[in-house]
Amino acid sequence: MQDRTYTADAEPGDDATVAGWVHEIRDLGGIAFLILRDATGKIQIKFEKDEMDDDLVETGLGVSRESVVSVSGAVEEEPRAPTGVEVVPESVDVISAADPELPLDPSGKVDADLSTRLDNRTLDLRKDEVQAVFEIRAEILRAARERFREFHCTEINTPKIVATGTEGGTELFPITYFGEEAFMNQSPQLFKQLIAGSNIERVFEIGPIFRAEEHNTPRHLNEATSIDFEGAFCDQNDAMDVAEGVVTAAYEAVAENCGDELEALGLADDFEVPEADFPRLSYEEAIERINATGELDEQLVWGDDLPTEGEKALGDDVGGHYFITDWPSEIKPFYIMDHGDDEELSTGFDLMHPRMELVSGGQREHRHEHLIEGFEQQGLDPDQFEYYTKMFKYGMPPHAGFGLGGERLIMTVLGLDNIREAVLFPRDRQRLSP
Amino acid sequence: MQDRTYTADAEPGDDATVAGWVHEIRDLGGIAFLILRDATGKIQIKFEKDEMDDDLVETGLGVSRESVVSVSGAVEEEPRAPTGVEVVPESVDVISAADPELPLDPSGKVDADLSTRLDNRTLDLRKDEVQAVFEIRAEILRAARERFREFHCTEINTPKIVATGTEGGTELFPITYFGEEAFMNQSPQLFKQLIAGSNIERVFEIGPIFRAEEHNTPRHLNEATSIDFEGAFCDQNDAMDVAEGVVTAAYEAVAENCGDELEALGLADDFEVPEADFPRLSYEEAIERINATGELDEQLVWGDDLPTEGEKALGDDVGGHYFITDWPSEIKPFYIMDHGDDEELSTGFDLMHPRMELVSGGQREHRHEHLIEGFEQQGLDPDQFEYYTKMFKYGMPPHAGFGLGGERLIMTVLGLDNIREAVLFPRDRQRLSP
C-alpha cells in the first residue's frame, strides 16, 4: 500500500500521509478541523476555507463521520491542537464512505447498551476505552506466557474436540464428529496431565474452553479463555507459586507497558500491582473469618461450599488476593489428591480476588488405583477414560496444576463490571453472533 | 515439594536430589548404573554393589523401567559418564512404580507405529526426538507472536462457536448450542476482519480451527492450529511481507534457541534459515514453469487450480519458499478482492514451501455492495452474514491478511513426514481420543 504514517508518529516538518477514520469535524466558519483517528491516536487536519482549493475543502468537510480517509500534507506544529501538531492537507481521498446513520456513536458522546455495542463491535472498538481493554488483554496474555516460561513451562495445545468430558457434573456441548458423538472440551485437565507425565514435565496452555452451563451472570461465559498450568514433581504449594507469579506478571506488565491504555480507561492514577506473597488461608480459617464478619445469616460449618456472599465478606476482610487451601475433599474434584492419609482433607486450592474466584488447582491423584476409585465414586465409568488412566500405570510422577480464568483475570485487573467486556465476541445463552 | 535439581544442572561437588524416570539399568556385575531421565536430559547413578547398603542397591537396581524415582547423593565428576558426571546415591525412593509391561518403549530401541504412539502419547513423549518436536513447536509459536508484535499487531481471540461458517464449501462440524444449531469455526476470517475494521487495525490470532473434511492424508487434520493475520490499510504485498516475516522468524528462533532439540532430531548440521525475499511468481508464471518441467501429463491452462504434482514440480524447480500471486478470481474465495478493475484477476496469494502450501491470503473485498454480490454469487444468503456485512457500511478500510497452517509450518521446518507428528493429540476421521 502507499506509505502511511501513524498519527502518533507525525512530526512537525514531515510531509506525511495519514489515514484513518473521520472522528469529528469542527467547523468554526473560516476555519474548520477534521479530526482523524487511527490505531495510535488522533490528529487534527486544518482547512482554511478561503485559502484552499474548493474541491479539497468540500471533500474534507463533506465526508460523513467514521468514513475512512487518507490525507497527505505538511505536518506543522500547533500548540492549540490536541496533540501539538496538525496537518495542512494537500489532498484528501475518501477511501470508504460511511453511512451517515451509525448504529453506535464511536465518539462515545451517546451511550449505548452492551447488547448494541456487541452487535456493532467494529464501531464499539473504535472507542479509546474499548480498544484499551483489548490491547491490555493481549499484553496480559503475552506476560502470562513469558512468566510461564520463566517457570520452565512449555506451551502446549490440547484438542478441543474430545470423546468424553473431564468433569462429570458440568454440562458439555455435544458435537457430531463424522457420525460419532463427541464434545467440545470443557477443560484441558486430562490432556495437560498426560503431558506433565512425559519428559516435558511442566506445561501451560492458553486456549478456549466450552461450558454449556445455563447460568447467565456478569461473570460467566459459555466460551472462555482458560490459562492452564500443570507440572510434574510439583505439589499444591508449587502450583500456588506459579499461579501467584502469573497473576502478578499480568499486573506488572500492564503497569509497565500499558500507560496510555490505563489513561484511556481512567485507571492510570490508581493502578496497583498486588503485593507478593498472597495470604494462604486454610478453608477452616476461611469459614471462621467469614463467620466472624457476621455477614451471613447462617454460620458456615465444615463441608459447606463458600456462598458468593461469604466470598465477598472474606474478600472485603482480606482486602486483596488470597488463597484458600486445604479444602474438604468432598467438595473438590476426585482427581485432586488428598493430604497424605487424611481422606477428608484435599490439596485443592483456590486463588481468590476480592471480587471472585480466579484460579482452581491442587495436587493431582497420580496413583492409578486411587484414580480408578475416584472415577467410580464420581459415578463415572473408568473404562470410558482408559485413554487417560492407563498412562498412570507407566510411571506417572506426582504433579500439580491449576486453571486460571483468563477473562476473570482481565476483568479483575481492570475492574470491569461484566465479563463480556473482556471478550471481543462473547458467547452466552442469548448470544451466538457476531 | 522437596528441592530437586534438574539433571542438566547437577554439578560435581553438589549434594543433589534428582528425580525422573528410570531410562535404563546397566548391570556390569560389581558395578551397575541406573540412567535417570528428566525434562532436561539424563544422568548416571552409580551403584557399587559391595560398598553400598544392600537395600539401597536392591531398590535402585530392582526398579522397573519408566518408574519414577528420586535419588539423593553426591554429584561427582566422571569423564566416562555420558554427561561427564554421575550421582553416588545415598537414598533412592521409588515414587511411582511402572508396570514392567510397557505398551511402547520410550528408549526407542523398539519401533512403534504412529497409531500405537498416539495411543500412548505420554510414553511416546519421553523419547528425546518426540519431546524435541514439541519444545520446538512451542518456540515457533512464541517467535511467531513476537514477530507479529514487531509488525504492530495486537493478539486477538475470536469465537470458536459460531452461527454460520466462513466459507460455504468446506464442511463444518455442527454443534447443539442451547437447542440452536451452531458450528465449530473453520477459520477466524470474518471475525478478524471485523477487528481490522476497528481502531485496533492489525491483529493476529493463533488458535484452533475445525474442518470436517473427509480426506485423510499426511497433511490434513480435522482440528488444526491456524496462525492468522489481518491488517487495515494493508494490501496483498504487505500481507506477504508479514507472512514471510513470520515464517522466517520461526526458522530463526529454532536455529537460535533449539540447538539441543535439533541435535535430538538429527537436524543440527543441516538446519538452514530460508533467505529473505521469497520469490513472488504470478500464477501465470507458475503455470508456465510447471508446464516447462514436463512433469504433468496435461499442460495447465489459465483458470486451472494447481494439482499437487504441479506444486511439487514447481517446488523442486524453485528450490525454496515462494509466493504465487495474481490468481484467477474464480478459484479464490469471493471475499478476496480483484485487481483494480480486472474482475478476472484476484489479489489472492499463496505462500508455498516446496513440499506444500503454507499460507493463503490476499487483500479483502471491503466495499459493501461488492461483498454482498460476492455472497450471492457464492450461493450464500447475505442475510445470514448480516452480523458481518453490516459493519462494512460504516467505514471499512482496505485490508489484507492471511491464514498460515501452524502444523504445516512445524512440519516443513522440521521435515516431518506426517502432520500428526506436529500435534500432541491429533484429530482425524479415525481418531477422537486421547
Tab-separated table of N, CA and C in Angstrom, chain B residues 236-358:
chain	number	residue	atom	x	y	z
B	236	GLN	N	-2.164	-6.837	-0.512
B	236	GLN	CA	-1.622	-8.199	-0.533
B	236	GLN	C	-0.106	-8.228	-0.378
B	237	ASN	N	0.565	-7.176	-0.858
B	237	ASN	CA	2.031	-7.158	-0.738
B	237	ASN	C	2.456	-7.001	0.723
B	238	ASP	N	1.730	-6.151	1.456
B	238	ASP	CA	2.015	-6.016	2.887
B	238	ASP	C	1.782	-7.348	3.601
B	239	ALA	N	0.685	-8.005	3.252
B	239	ALA	CA	0.369	-9.285	3.904
B	239	ALA	C	1.449	-10.317	3.584
B	240	MET	N	1.971	-10.284	2.360
B	240	MET	CA	3.056	-11.216	2.012
B	240	MET	C	4.313	-10.908	2.828
B	241	ASP	N	4.582	-9.615	3.030
B	241	ASP	CA	5.740	-9.257	3.865
B	241	ASP	C	5.596	-9.834	5.276
B	242	VAL	N	4.382	-9.726	5.824
B	242	VAL	CA	4.158	-10.232	7.182
B	242	VAL	C	4.286	-11.759	7.191
B	243	ALA	N	3.704	-12.411	6.191
B	243	ALA	CA	3.768	-13.878	6.131
B	243	ALA	C	5.218	-14.352	6.046
B	244	GLU	N	5.985	-13.714	5.181
B	244	GLU	CA	7.396	-14.092	5.059
B	244	GLU	C	8.128	-13.848	6.380
B	245	GLY	N	7.807	-12.729	7.010
B	245	GLY	CA	8.460	-12.396	8.282
B	245	GLY	C	8.177	-13.424	9.367
B	246	VAL	N	6.943	-13.880	9.439
B	246	VAL	CA	6.570	-14.828	10.483
B	246	VAL	C	7.192	-16.202	10.217
B	247	VAL	N	7.152	-16.633	8.962
B	247	VAL	CA	7.756	-17.926	8.620
B	247	VAL	C	9.264	-17.883	8.890
B	248	THR	N	9.899	-16.812	8.487
B	248	THR	CA	11.340	-16.683	8.712
B	248	THR	C	11.659	-16.640	10.199
B	249	ALA	N	10.816	-15.936	10.951
B	249	ALA	CA	11.030	-15.844	12.408
B	249	ALA	C	11.029	-17.224	13.049
B	250	ALA	N	10.174	-18.110	12.542
B	250	ALA	CA	10.116	-19.461	13.089
B	250	ALA	C	11.459	-20.164	12.907
B	251	TYR	N	11.992	-20.099	11.698
B	251	TYR	CA	13.294	-20.732	11.439
B	251	TYR	C	14.404	-20.096	12.271
B	252	GLU	N	14.388	-18.769	12.337
B	252	GLU	CA	15.441	-18.078	13.081
B	252	GLU	C	15.427	-18.474	14.552
B	253	ALA	N	14.226	-18.543	15.116
B	253	ALA	CA	14.121	-18.869	16.540
B	253	ALA	C	14.589	-20.293	16.801
B	254	VAL	N	14.236	-21.209	15.909
B	254	VAL	CA	14.659	-22.596	16.093
B	254	VAL	C	16.179	-22.692	15.979
B	255	ALA	N	16.734	-22.005	14.973
B	255	ALA	CA	18.191	-22.034	14.802
B	255	ALA	C	18.891	-21.471	16.036
B	256	GLU	N	18.302	-20.420	16.600
B	256	GLU	CA	18.969	-19.723	17.694
B	256	GLU	C	18.764	-20.393	19.047
B	257	ASN	N	17.571	-20.909	19.281
B	257	ASN	CA	17.219	-21.334	20.642
B	257	ASN	C	16.993	-22.826	20.823
B	258	CYS	N	17.062	-23.605	19.758
B	258	CYS	CA	16.701	-25.015	19.876
B	258	CYS	C	17.830	-25.939	19.418
B	259	GLY	N	19.045	-25.604	19.771
B	259	GLY	CA	20.185	-26.417	19.370
B	259	GLY	C	20.086	-27.858	19.848
B	260	ASP	N	19.738	-28.042	21.111
B	260	ASP	CA	19.649	-29.400	21.654
B	260	ASP	C	18.550	-30.195	20.962
B	261	GLU	N	17.450	-29.528	20.696
B	261	GLU	CA	16.324	-30.209	20.066
B	261	GLU	C	16.669	-30.605	18.635
B	262	LEU	N	17.330	-29.707	17.905
B	262	LEU	CA	17.747	-30.056	16.541
B	262	LEU	C	18.722	-31.235	16.574
B	263	GLU	N	19.587	-31.224	17.577
B	263	GLU	CA	20.510	-32.344	17.775
B	263	GLU	C	19.720	-33.644	17.961
B	264	ALA	N	18.734	-33.616	18.842
B	264	ALA	CA	17.933	-34.820	19.117
B	264	ALA	C	17.230	-35.316	17.857
B	265	LEU	N	16.907	-34.382	16.969
B	265	LEU	CA	16.206	-34.754	15.742
B	265	LEU	C	17.163	-35.062	14.593
B	266	GLY	N	18.458	-34.960	14.853
B	266	GLY	CA	19.435	-35.230	13.791
B	266	GLY	C	19.464	-34.152	12.727
B	267	LEU	N	19.039	-32.936	13.088
B	267	LEU	CA	18.948	-31.862	12.100
B	267	LEU	C	19.979	-30.759	12.320
B	268	ALA	N	20.797	-30.919	13.356
B	268	ALA	CA	21.648	-29.798	13.770
B	268	ALA	C	22.597	-29.347	12.665
B	269	ASP	N	23.095	-30.281	11.879
B	269	ASP	CA	24.111	-29.905	10.893
B	269	ASP	C	23.534	-29.257	9.643
B	270	ASP	N	22.300	-29.616	9.320
B	270	ASP	CA	21.755	-29.173	8.032
B	270	ASP	C	20.703	-28.079	8.152
B	271	PHE	N	20.411	-27.663	9.373
B	271	PHE	CA	19.288	-26.729	9.519
B	271	PHE	C	19.626	-25.371	8.919
B	272	GLU	N	18.752	-24.883	8.053
B	272	GLU	CA	19.002	-23.595	7.402
B	272	GLU	C	17.811	-22.668	7.514
B	273	VAL	N	18.095	-21.414	7.801
B	273	VAL	CA	17.060	-20.381	7.783
B	273	VAL	C	16.877	-19.932	6.333
B	274	PRO	N	15.633	-19.920	5.844
B	274	PRO	CA	15.449	-19.533	4.435
B	274	PRO	C	15.882	-18.085	4.198
B	275	GLU	N	16.392	-17.838	3.006
B	275	GLU	CA	16.829	-16.481	2.672
B	275	GLU	C	15.651	-15.548	2.489
B	276	ALA	N	15.880	-14.293	2.825
B	276	ALA	CA	14.816	-13.285	2.717
B	276	ALA	C	14.425	-13.079	1.257
B	277	ASP	N	13.312	-12.374	1.086
B	277	ASP	CA	12.784	-12.059	-0.241
B	277	ASP	C	12.440	-13.318	-1.025
B	278	PHE	N	11.480	-14.060	-0.484
B	278	PHE	CA	10.976	-15.224	-1.222
B	278	PHE	C	10.516	-14.754	-2.604
B	279	PRO	N	10.835	-15.510	-3.660
B	279	PRO	CA	10.377	-15.113	-4.997
B	279	PRO	C	8.844	-14.984	-5.036
B	280	ARG	N	8.360	-14.010	-5.771
B	280	ARG	CA	6.914	-13.830	-5.946
B	280	ARG	C	6.575	-14.081	-7.403
B	281	LEU	N	6.062	-15.248	-7.673
B	281	LEU	CA	5.694	-15.635	-9.035
B	281	LEU	C	4.210	-15.376	-9.237
B	282	SER	N	3.876	-14.821	-10.387
B	282	SER	CA	2.448	-14.726	-10.683
B	282	SER	C	1.932	-16.125	-11.015
B	283	TYR	N	0.641	-16.304	-10.871
B	283	TYR	CA	0.001	-17.567	-11.245
B	283	TYR	C	0.366	-17.931	-12.689
B	284	GLU	N	0.365	-16.903	-13.545
B	284	GLU	CA	0.663	-17.152	-14.959
B	284	GLU	C	2.085	-17.712	-15.124
B	285	GLU	N	3.049	-17.070	-14.440
B	285	GLU	CA	4.415	-17.600	-14.479
B	285	GLU	C	4.470	-19.006	-13.890
B	286	ALA	N	3.702	-19.212	-12.811
B	286	ALA	CA	3.730	-20.513	-12.140
B	286	ALA	C	3.294	-21.621	-13.085
B	287	ILE	N	2.181	-21.405	-13.796
B	287	ILE	CA	1.731	-22.500	-14.675
B	287	ILE	C	2.697	-22.674	-15.855
B	288	GLU	N	3.283	-21.560	-16.310
B	288	GLU	CA	4.284	-21.708	-17.386
B	288	GLU	C	5.472	-22.555	-16.925
B	289	ARG	N	5.953	-22.259	-15.728
B	289	ARG	CA	7.109	-23.011	-15.229
B	289	ARG	C	6.754	-24.471	-14.957
B	290	ILE	N	5.549	-24.701	-14.461
B	290	ILE	CA	5.139	-26.096	-14.237
B	290	ILE	C	5.075	-26.825	-15.587
B	291	ASN	N	4.448	-26.166	-16.556
B	291	ASN	CA	4.358	-26.787	-17.882
B	291	ASN	C	5.745	-27.086	-18.451
B	292	ALA	N	6.671	-26.159	-18.242
B	292	ALA	CA	8.019	-26.330	-18.789
B	292	ALA	C	8.778	-27.488	-18.152
B	293	THR	N	8.374	-27.888	-16.918
B	293	THR	CA	9.074	-29.018	-16.291
B	293	THR	C	8.764	-30.325	-16.997
B	294	GLY	N	7.640	-30.362	-17.707
B	294	GLY	CA	7.251	-31.604	-18.364
B	294	GLY	C	6.801	-32.700	-17.411
B	295	GLU	N	6.570	-32.344	-16.159
B	295	GLU	CA	6.191	-33.365	-15.164
B	295	GLU	C	4.714	-33.739	-15.237
B	296	LEU	N	3.909	-32.862	-15.840
B	296	LEU	CA	2.476	-33.148	-15.888
B	296	LEU	C	2.091	-33.776	-17.226
B	297	ASP	N	1.127	-34.668	-17.172
B	297	ASP	CA	0.653	-35.293	-18.401
B	297	ASP	C	-0.036	-34.276	-19.299
B	298	GLU	N	-0.817	-33.401	-18.643
B	298	GLU	CA	-1.524	-32.388	-19.429
B	298	GLU	C	-1.025	-31.010	-19.057
B	299	GLN	N	-0.889	-30.145	-20.043
B	299	GLN	CA	-0.459	-28.774	-19.803
B	299	GLN	C	-1.562	-28.021	-19.045
B	300	LEU	N	-1.131	-27.194	-18.103
B	300	LEU	CA	-2.090	-26.368	-17.365
B	300	LEU	C	-2.473	-25.162	-18.205
B	301	VAL	N	-3.715	-24.753	-18.081
B	301	VAL	CA	-4.152	-23.519	-18.745
B	301	VAL	C	-4.754	-22.577	-17.704
B	302	TRP	N	-4.805	-21.299	-18.054
B	302	TRP	CA	-5.350	-20.258	-17.179
B	302	TRP	C	-6.702	-20.698	-16.593
B	303	GLY	N	-6.805	-20.627	-15.265
B	303	GLY	CA	-8.061	-20.983	-14.613
B	303	GLY	C	-7.977	-22.339	-13.917
B	304	ASP	N	-7.002	-23.151	-14.293
B	304	ASP	CA	-6.829	-24.439	-13.610
B	304	ASP	C	-6.295	-24.208	-12.193
B	305	ASP	N	-6.782	-24.994	-11.254
B	305	ASP	CA	-6.132	-24.996	-9.944
B	305	ASP	C	-4.845	-25.817	-10.090
B	306	LEU	N	-3.894	-25.560	-9.214
B	306	LEU	CA	-2.625	-26.276	-9.366
B	306	LEU	C	-2.727	-27.656	-8.716
B	307	PRO	N	-2.517	-28.705	-9.482
B	307	PRO	CA	-2.569	-30.048	-8.902
B	307	PRO	C	-1.338	-30.272	-8.008
B	308	THR	N	-1.460	-31.217	-7.085
B	308	THR	CA	-0.363	-31.488	-6.146
B	308	THR	C	0.950	-31.774	-6.872
B	309	GLU	N	0.874	-32.543	-7.939
B	309	GLU	CA	2.130	-32.868	-8.643
B	309	GLU	C	2.698	-31.634	-9.347
B	310	GLY	N	1.820	-30.701	-9.690
B	310	GLY	CA	2.291	-29.439	-10.267
B	310	GLY	C	3.017	-28.605	-9.227
B	311	GLU	N	2.426	-28.525	-8.035
B	311	GLU	CA	3.082	-27.806	-6.941
B	311	GLU	C	4.445	-28.420	-6.647
B	312	LYS	N	4.484	-29.742	-6.682
B	312	LYS	CA	5.724	-30.433	-6.368
B	312	LYS	C	6.798	-30.115	-7.422
B	313	ALA	N	6.392	-30.164	-8.692
B	313	ALA	CA	7.343	-29.868	-9.779
B	313	ALA	C	7.863	-28.442	-9.653
B	314	LEU	N	6.966	-27.512	-9.349
B	314	LEU	CA	7.375	-26.111	-9.208
B	314	LEU	C	8.267	-25.935	-7.985
B	315	GLY	N	7.895	-26.621	-6.885
B	315	GLY	CA	8.702	-26.543	-5.665
B	315	GLY	C	10.125	-27.018	-5.903
B	316	ASP	N	10.258	-28.122	-6.650
B	316	ASP	CA	11.596	-28.636	-6.970
B	316	ASP	C	12.347	-27.628	-7.844
B	317	ASP	N	11.617	-27.018	-8.759
B	317	ASP	CA	12.206	-26.060	-9.682
B	317	ASP	C	12.705	-24.818	-8.943
B	318	VAL	N	11.865	-24.278	-8.037
B	318	VAL	CA	12.238	-23.054	-7.313
B	318	VAL	C	13.255	-23.382	-6.212
B	319	GLY	N	13.045	-24.477	-5.520
B	319	GLY	CA	14.027	-24.926	-4.537
B	319	GLY	C	13.946	-24.273	-3.173
B	320	GLY	N	12.922	-23.520	-2.915
B	320	GLY	CA	12.760	-22.890	-1.600
B	320	GLY	C	11.362	-22.320	-1.493
B	321	HIS	N	11.124	-21.545	-0.439
B	321	HIS	CA	9.815	-20.907	-0.292
B	321	HIS	C	9.569	-19.930	-1.445
B	322	TYR	N	8.326	-19.823	-1.857
B	322	TYR	CA	7.971	-18.833	-2.886
B	322	TYR	C	6.488	-18.501	-2.779
B	323	PHE	N	6.138	-17.344	-3.308
B	323	PHE	CA	4.728	-16.939	-3.358
B	323	PHE	C	4.176	-17.178	-4.757
B	324	ILE	N	2.908	-17.516	-4.805
B	324	ILE	CA	2.178	-17.446	-6.083
B	324	ILE	C	1.136	-16.342	-5.922
B	325	THR	N	1.180	-15.364	-6.812
B	325	THR	CA	0.302	-14.191	-6.715
B	325	THR	C	-0.619	-14.127	-7.926
B	326	ASP	N	-1.510	-13.158	-7.908
B	326	ASP	CA	-2.337	-12.831	-9.082
B	326	ASP	C	-3.090	-14.048	-9.627
B	327	TRP	N	-3.780	-14.709	-8.736
B	327	TRP	CA	-4.573	-15.877	-9.136
B	327	TRP	C	-5.809	-15.465	-9.919
B	328	PRO	N	-6.322	-16.365	-10.735
B	328	PRO	CA	-7.623	-16.102	-11.346
B	328	PRO	C	-8.674	-15.935	-10.238
B	329	SER	N	-9.506	-14.932	-10.359
B	329	SER	CA	-10.504	-14.657	-9.312
B	329	SER	C	-11.401	-15.862	-9.057
B	330	GLU	N	-11.706	-16.591	-10.124
B	330	GLU	CA	-12.715	-17.651	-9.983
B	330	GLU	C	-12.257	-18.811	-9.094
B	331	ILE	N	-10.944	-18.965	-8.869
B	331	ILE	CA	-10.515	-20.050	-7.980
B	331	ILE	C	-10.027	-19.538	-6.627
B	332	LYS	N	-10.367	-18.300	-6.312
B	332	LYS	CA	-10.094	-17.772	-4.969
B	332	LYS	C	-11.426	-17.431	-4.297
B	333	PRO	N	-11.467	-17.428	-2.953
B	333	PRO	CA	-12.738	-17.130	-2.274
B	333	PRO	C	-13.285	-15.758	-2.656
B	334	PHE	N	-14.587	-15.622	-2.553
B	334	PHE	CA	-15.246	-14.394	-3.016
B	334	PHE	C	-14.849	-13.174	-2.196
B	335	TYR	N	-14.366	-13.396	-0.965
B	335	TYR	CA	-14.023	-12.231	-0.142
B	335	TYR	C	-12.630	-11.696	-0.455
B	336	ILE	N	-11.941	-12.326	-1.413
B	336	ILE	CA	-10.662	-11.795	-1.887
B	336	ILE	C	-10.947	-10.748	-2.963
B	337	MET	N	-10.253	-9.633	-2.890
B	337	MET	CA	-10.506	-8.517	-3.793
B	337	MET	C	-9.868	-8.767	-5.160
B	338	ASP	N	-10.513	-8.219	-6.184
B	338	ASP	CA	-9.908	-8.277	-7.517
B	338	ASP	C	-8.854	-7.188	-7.644
B	339	HIS	N	-8.029	-7.350	-8.689
B	339	HIS	CA	-7.003	-6.354	-9.005
B	339	HIS	C	-7.656	-5.186	-9.707
B	340	GLY	N	-7.750	-4.048	-9.028
B	340	GLY	CA	-8.315	-2.863	-9.677
B	340	GLY	C	-9.631	-3.207	-10.340
B	341	ASP	N	-9.718	-2.938	-11.629
B	341	ASP	CA	-10.990	-3.182	-12.300
B	341	ASP	C	-11.001	-4.488	-13.081
B	342	ASP	N	-9.964	-5.285	-12.950
B	342	ASP	CA	-9.922	-6.551	-13.679
B	342	ASP	C	-10.600	-7.646	-12.866
B	343	GLU	N	-11.794	-7.987	-13.248
B	343	GLU	CA	-12.571	-8.955	-12.464
B	343	GLU	C	-12.033	-10.379	-12.571
B	344	GLU	N	-11.154	-10.591	-13.525
B	344	GLU	CA	-10.603	-11.936	-13.728
B	344	GLU	C	-9.443	-12.242	-12.793
B	345	LEU	N	-8.819	-11.169	-12.281
B	345	LEU	CA	-7.536	-11.300	-11.613
B	345	LEU	C	-7.682	-10.921	-10.146
B	346	SER	N	-7.335	-11.825	-9.246
B	346	SER	CA	-7.521	-11.540	-7.828
B	346	SER	C	-6.207	-11.141	-7.174
B	347	THR	N	-6.330	-10.518	-6.014
B	347	THR	CA	-5.153	-10.166	-5.214
B	347	THR	C	-4.746	-11.323	-4.292
B	348	GLY	N	-5.376	-12.451	-4.465
B	348	GLY	CA	-5.061	-13.613	-3.625
B	348	GLY	C	-3.633	-14.090	-3.830
B	349	PHE	N	-3.057	-14.625	-2.784
B	349	PHE	CA	-1.720	-15.218	-2.905
B	349	PHE	C	-1.628	-16.458	-2.035
B	350	ASP	N	-0.699	-17.325	-2.399
B	350	ASP	CA	-0.332	-18.472	-1.563
B	350	ASP	C	1.153	-18.375	-1.269
B	351	LEU	N	1.536	-18.753	-0.066
B	351	LEU	CA	2.957	-18.928	0.228
B	351	LEU	C	3.218	-20.427	0.244
B	352	MET	N	4.150	-20.840	-0.602
B	352	MET	CA	4.422	-22.262	-0.781
B	352	MET	C	5.769	-22.634	-0.174
B	353	HIS	N	5.781	-23.760	0.498
B	353	HIS	CA	7.036	-24.464	0.786
B	353	HIS	C	7.171	-25.471	-0.357
B	354	PRO	N	8.392	-25.846	-0.741
B	354	PRO	CA	8.491	-26.820	-1.845
B	354	PRO	C	7.619	-28.058	-1.636
B	355	ARG	N	7.344	-28.413	-0.384
B	355	ARG	CA	6.545	-29.615	-0.145
B	355	ARG	C	5.048	-29.375	-0.159
B	356	MET	N	4.604	-28.156	0.171
B	356	MET	CA	3.156	-27.927	0.270
B	356	MET	C	2.828	-26.456	0.483
B	357	GLU	N	1.559	-26.133	0.335
B	357	GLU	CA	1.069	-24.782	0.604
B	357	GLU	C	1.074	-24.521	2.104
B	358	LEU	N	1.573	-23.342	2.492
B	358	LEU	CA	1.586	-22.979	3.912
B	358	LEU	C	0.552	-21.918	4.245
